[in-house]
Coordinates of C-alpha atoms in Angstrom, one line a residue:
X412 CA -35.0 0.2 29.3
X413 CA -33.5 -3.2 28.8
X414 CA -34.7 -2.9 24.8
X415 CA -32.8 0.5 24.7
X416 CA -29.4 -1.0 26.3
X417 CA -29.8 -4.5 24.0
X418 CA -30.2 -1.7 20.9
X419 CA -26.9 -0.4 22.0
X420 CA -25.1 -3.3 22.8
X421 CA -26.1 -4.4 18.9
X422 CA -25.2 -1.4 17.5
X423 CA -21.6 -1.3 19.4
X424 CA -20.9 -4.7 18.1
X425 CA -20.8 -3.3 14.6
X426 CA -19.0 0.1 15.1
X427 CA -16.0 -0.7 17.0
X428 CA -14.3 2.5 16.8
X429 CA -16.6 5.8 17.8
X430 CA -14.0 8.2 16.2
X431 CA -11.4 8.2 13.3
X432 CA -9.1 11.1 12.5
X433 CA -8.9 12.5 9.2
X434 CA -5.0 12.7 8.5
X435 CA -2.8 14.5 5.6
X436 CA 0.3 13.0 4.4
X437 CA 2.8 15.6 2.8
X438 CA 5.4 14.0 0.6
X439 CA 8.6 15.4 2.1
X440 CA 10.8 13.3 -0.7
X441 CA 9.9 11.7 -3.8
X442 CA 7.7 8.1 -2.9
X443 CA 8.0 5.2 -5.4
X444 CA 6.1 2.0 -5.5
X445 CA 6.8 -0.5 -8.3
X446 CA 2.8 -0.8 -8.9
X447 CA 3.3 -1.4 -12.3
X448 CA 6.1 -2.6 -14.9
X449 CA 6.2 -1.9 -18.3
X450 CA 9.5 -2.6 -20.5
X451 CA 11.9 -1.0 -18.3
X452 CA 9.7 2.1 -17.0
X453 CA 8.3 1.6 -13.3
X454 CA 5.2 3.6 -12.5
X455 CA 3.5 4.7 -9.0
X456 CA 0.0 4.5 -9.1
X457 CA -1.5 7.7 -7.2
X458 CA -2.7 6.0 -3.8
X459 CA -0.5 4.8 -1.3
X460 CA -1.7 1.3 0.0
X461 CA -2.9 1.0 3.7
X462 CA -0.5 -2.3 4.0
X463 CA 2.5 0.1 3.2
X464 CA 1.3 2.4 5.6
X465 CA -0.1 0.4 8.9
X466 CA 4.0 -0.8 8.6
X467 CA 5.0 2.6 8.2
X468 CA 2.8 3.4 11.3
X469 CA 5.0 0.7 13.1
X470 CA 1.1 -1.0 14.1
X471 CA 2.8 -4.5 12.6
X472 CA 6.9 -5.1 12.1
X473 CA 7.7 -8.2 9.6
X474 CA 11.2 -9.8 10.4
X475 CA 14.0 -8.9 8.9
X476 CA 15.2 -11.7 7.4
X477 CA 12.5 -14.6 6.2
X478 CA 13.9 -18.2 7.6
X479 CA 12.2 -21.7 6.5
X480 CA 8.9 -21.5 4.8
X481 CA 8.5 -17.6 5.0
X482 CA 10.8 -17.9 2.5
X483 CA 9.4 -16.1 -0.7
X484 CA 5.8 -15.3 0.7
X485 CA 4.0 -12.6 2.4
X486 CA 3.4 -12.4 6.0
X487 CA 0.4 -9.9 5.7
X488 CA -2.0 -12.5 7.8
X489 CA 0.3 -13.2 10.6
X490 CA 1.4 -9.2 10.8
X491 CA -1.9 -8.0 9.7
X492 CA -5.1 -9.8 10.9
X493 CA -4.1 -9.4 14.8
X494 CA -4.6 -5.8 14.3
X495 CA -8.6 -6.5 14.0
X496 CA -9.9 -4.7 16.6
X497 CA -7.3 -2.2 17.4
X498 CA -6.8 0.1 14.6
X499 CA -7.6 0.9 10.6
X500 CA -6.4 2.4 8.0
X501 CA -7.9 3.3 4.7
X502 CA -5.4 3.9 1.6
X503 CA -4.3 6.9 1.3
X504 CA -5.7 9.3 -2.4
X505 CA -4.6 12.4 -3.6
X506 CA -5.8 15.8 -1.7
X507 CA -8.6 17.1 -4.4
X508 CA -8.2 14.7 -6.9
X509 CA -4.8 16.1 -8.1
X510 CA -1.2 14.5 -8.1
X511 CA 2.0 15.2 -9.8
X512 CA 4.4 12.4 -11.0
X513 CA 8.0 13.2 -12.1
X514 CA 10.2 10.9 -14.1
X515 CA 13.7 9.6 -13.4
X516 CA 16.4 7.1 -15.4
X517 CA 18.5 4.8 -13.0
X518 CA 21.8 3.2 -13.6
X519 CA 22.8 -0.1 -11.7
X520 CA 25.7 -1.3 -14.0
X521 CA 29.0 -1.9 -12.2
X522 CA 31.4 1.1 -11.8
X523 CA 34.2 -1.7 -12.5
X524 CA 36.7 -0.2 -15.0
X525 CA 35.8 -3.4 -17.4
X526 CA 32.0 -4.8 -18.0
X527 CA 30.3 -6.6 -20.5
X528 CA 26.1 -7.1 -21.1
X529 CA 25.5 -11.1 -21.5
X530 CA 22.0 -12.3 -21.9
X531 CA 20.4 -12.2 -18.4
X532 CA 22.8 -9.7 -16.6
X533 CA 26.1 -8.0 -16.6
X534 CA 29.0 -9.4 -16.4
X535 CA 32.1 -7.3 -14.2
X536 CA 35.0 -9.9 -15.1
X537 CA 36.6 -11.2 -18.2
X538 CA 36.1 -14.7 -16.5
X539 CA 32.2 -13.9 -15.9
X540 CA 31.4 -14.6 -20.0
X541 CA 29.8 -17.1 -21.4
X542 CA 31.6 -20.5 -22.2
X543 CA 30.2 -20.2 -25.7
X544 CA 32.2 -16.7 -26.7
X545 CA 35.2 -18.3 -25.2
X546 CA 35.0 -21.1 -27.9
X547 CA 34.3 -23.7 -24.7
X548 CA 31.3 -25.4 -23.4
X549 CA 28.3 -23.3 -24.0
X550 CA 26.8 -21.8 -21.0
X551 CA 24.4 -19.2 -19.7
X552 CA 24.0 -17.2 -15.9
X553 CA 21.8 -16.8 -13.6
X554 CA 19.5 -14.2 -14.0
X555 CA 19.7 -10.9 -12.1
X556 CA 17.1 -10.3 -9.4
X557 CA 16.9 -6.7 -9.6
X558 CA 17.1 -4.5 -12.6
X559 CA 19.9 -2.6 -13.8
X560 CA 18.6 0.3 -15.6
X561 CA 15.5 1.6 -16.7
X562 CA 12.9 4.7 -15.9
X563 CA 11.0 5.3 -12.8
X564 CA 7.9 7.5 -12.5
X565 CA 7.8 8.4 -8.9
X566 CA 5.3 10.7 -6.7
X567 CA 6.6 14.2 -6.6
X568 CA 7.7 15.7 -3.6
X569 CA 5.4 18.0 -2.2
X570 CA 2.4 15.9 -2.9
X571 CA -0.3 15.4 -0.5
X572 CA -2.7 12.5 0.0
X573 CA -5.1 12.2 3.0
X574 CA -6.5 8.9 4.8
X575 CA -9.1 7.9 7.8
X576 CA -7.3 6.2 10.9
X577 CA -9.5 4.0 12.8
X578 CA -8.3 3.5 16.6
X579 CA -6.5 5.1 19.0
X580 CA -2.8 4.4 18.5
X581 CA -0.5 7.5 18.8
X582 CA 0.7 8.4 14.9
X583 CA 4.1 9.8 14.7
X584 CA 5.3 13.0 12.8
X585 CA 6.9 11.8 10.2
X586 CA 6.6 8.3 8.6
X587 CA 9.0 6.5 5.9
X588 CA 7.1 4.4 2.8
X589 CA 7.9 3.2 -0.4
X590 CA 11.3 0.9 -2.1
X591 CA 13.0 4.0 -0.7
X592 CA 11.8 4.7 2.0
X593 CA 10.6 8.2 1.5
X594 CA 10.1 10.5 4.0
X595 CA 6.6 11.8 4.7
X596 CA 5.1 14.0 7.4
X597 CA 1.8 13.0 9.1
X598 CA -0.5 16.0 9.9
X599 CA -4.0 15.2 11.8
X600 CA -6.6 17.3 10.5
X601 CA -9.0 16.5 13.0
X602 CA -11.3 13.9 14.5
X603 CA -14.6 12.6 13.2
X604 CA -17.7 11.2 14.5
X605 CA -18.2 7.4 13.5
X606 CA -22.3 6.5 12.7
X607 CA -23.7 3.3 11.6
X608 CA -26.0 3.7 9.0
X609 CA -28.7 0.6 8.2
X610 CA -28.1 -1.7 5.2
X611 CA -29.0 0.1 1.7
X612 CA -27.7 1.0 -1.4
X613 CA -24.8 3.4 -0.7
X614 CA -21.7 5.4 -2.3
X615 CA -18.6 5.4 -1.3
X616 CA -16.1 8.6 -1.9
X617 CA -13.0 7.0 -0.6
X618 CA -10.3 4.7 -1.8
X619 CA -10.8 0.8 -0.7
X620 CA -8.5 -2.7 0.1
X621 CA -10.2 -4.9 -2.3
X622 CA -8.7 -7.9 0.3
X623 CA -9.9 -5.8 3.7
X624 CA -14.1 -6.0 2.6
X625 CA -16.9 -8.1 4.7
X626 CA -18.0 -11.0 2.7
X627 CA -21.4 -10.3 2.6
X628 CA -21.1 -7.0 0.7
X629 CA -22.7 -6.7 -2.2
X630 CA -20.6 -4.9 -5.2
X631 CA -22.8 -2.8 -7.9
X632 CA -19.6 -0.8 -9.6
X633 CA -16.3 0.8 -8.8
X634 CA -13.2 1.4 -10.2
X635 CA -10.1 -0.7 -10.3
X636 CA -6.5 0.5 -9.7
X637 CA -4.6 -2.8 -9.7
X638 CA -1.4 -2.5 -7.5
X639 CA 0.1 -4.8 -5.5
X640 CA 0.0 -6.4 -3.2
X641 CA -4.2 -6.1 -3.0
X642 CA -6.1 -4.0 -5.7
X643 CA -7.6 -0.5 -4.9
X644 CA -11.4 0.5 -5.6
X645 CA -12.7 3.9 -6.1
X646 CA -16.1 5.2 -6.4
X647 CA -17.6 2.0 -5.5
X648 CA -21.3 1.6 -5.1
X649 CA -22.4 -1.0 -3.2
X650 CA -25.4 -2.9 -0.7
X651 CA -24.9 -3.1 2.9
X652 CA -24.4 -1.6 6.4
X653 CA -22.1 1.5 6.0
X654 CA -20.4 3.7 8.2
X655 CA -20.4 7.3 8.2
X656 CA -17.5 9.5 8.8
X657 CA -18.2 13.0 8.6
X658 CA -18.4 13.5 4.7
X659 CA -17.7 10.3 3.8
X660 CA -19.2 6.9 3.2
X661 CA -17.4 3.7 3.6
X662 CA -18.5 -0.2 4.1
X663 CA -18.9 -0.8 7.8
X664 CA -16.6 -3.4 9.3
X665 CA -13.8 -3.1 7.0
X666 CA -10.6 -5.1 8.7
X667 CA -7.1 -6.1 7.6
X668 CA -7.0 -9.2 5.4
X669 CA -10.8 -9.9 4.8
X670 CA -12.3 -9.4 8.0
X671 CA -11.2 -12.6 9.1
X672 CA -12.9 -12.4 12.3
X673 CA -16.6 -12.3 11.8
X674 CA -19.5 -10.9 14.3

């Protein structure tokens, strides 16, 4: 008796959550990430990271405004890591495999009746050129921190992706992600049975953080989608305990940030 309640007590330490619900996110509006930047076209990637989402899910809140030395850097491990033991999220793919992207052109310029491109960003006065096309003292501007026209390829609206949720926090109906904070409705599909399964050589038919894996995994192949901020793998093949979750196969332990809390 006391061997079969030890066994338990092991195997509990490495399957924190019994359950996850298998949810469906329907893209309500369009969703754009800036995952990648090429001349001045800005593409989505088709995932939706499970950063974006567990602040979408409200589980962390970053301040509004950055004072001091938060200045300029990402608070992921201070919003993030606390979250350990609570709940999970795995980034969102595309329902059967398929997604539909849609292309748009934005315009930033000024709508000030005079305007004028200089070399790092437009100018909305006469008194805004530079010194050197004045016939004064050259000079040049500051750059712009956004930009001011370009292309965006954005998820379409209507598209569906679906996730695993780890942890019992209540998920709202509708959610807002992306630079635009897109509307997008959460639907739970239903509620799946959590088992460990012994260290091996396994599959895994779900999309990955690259930054939220155990240490002591051992990689064999996978594919990369690089987005930021932390790389995506798909179809990844790897050695170690696994959990499994109905139909799928995913590394066991998986938490925010690394796993920075070890067993």
């Amino acid at each position: 008796m006391q061997q079969l309640e030890l066994s338990f007590m092991s195997s509990d330490i490495n399957l924190p959550f019994p359950t996850a619900r298998l949810i469906e996110l329907w893209c309500a509006e369009p969703v754009f990430f800036a995952s990648r930047e090429l001349s001045d076209t800005y593409y989505t990637e088709g995932a939706i990271g499970n950063y974006a989402l567990a602040y979408a899910l409200g589980w962390a809140r970053s301040p509004y405004r950055l004072m001091g030395k938060d200045t300029g850097r990402p608070r992921y491990l201070e919003d993030l890591t606390p979250l350990a033991k609570q709940c999970y999220i795995l980034p969102a793919y595309p329902v059967d495999g398929e997604l539909s992207f849609r292309f748009e052109r934005f315009n930033a310029l000024s709508d000030s009746y005079w305007y004028a491109m200089t070399n790092n960003r437009v100018a909305t006065a006469r008194e805004d050129l530079p010194l050197k096309r004045t016939g004064k003292k050259p000079s040049t501007f500051r750059p712009s921190n956004f930009p001011q026209t370009g292309r965006l390829r954005v998820i379409e609206r209507g598209s569906r992706f679906q996730t695993l949720v780890f942890g019992n926090q209540e998920l709202p109906e509708y959610i807002r992600v992306g630079k635009f904070t897109s509307k997008v409705r959460v639907d739970v599909m239903g509620s799946l049975t959590v088992t460990l399964l012994s260290a091996g050589e396994h599959y895994c038919n779900v999309y990955l953080s690259a930054a939220d894996l155990p240490n002591n995994l051992e990689l064999f192949s996978f594919d990369l989608i690089s987005i930021p901020p932390v790389s995506l793998l798909k179809n990844l093949r790897f050695n170690g305990a696994a959990w499994k979750v109905g139909d799928f196969t995913l590394p066991a332990n998986l938490r925010f940030c690394g796993g920075c809390i070890n067993e």
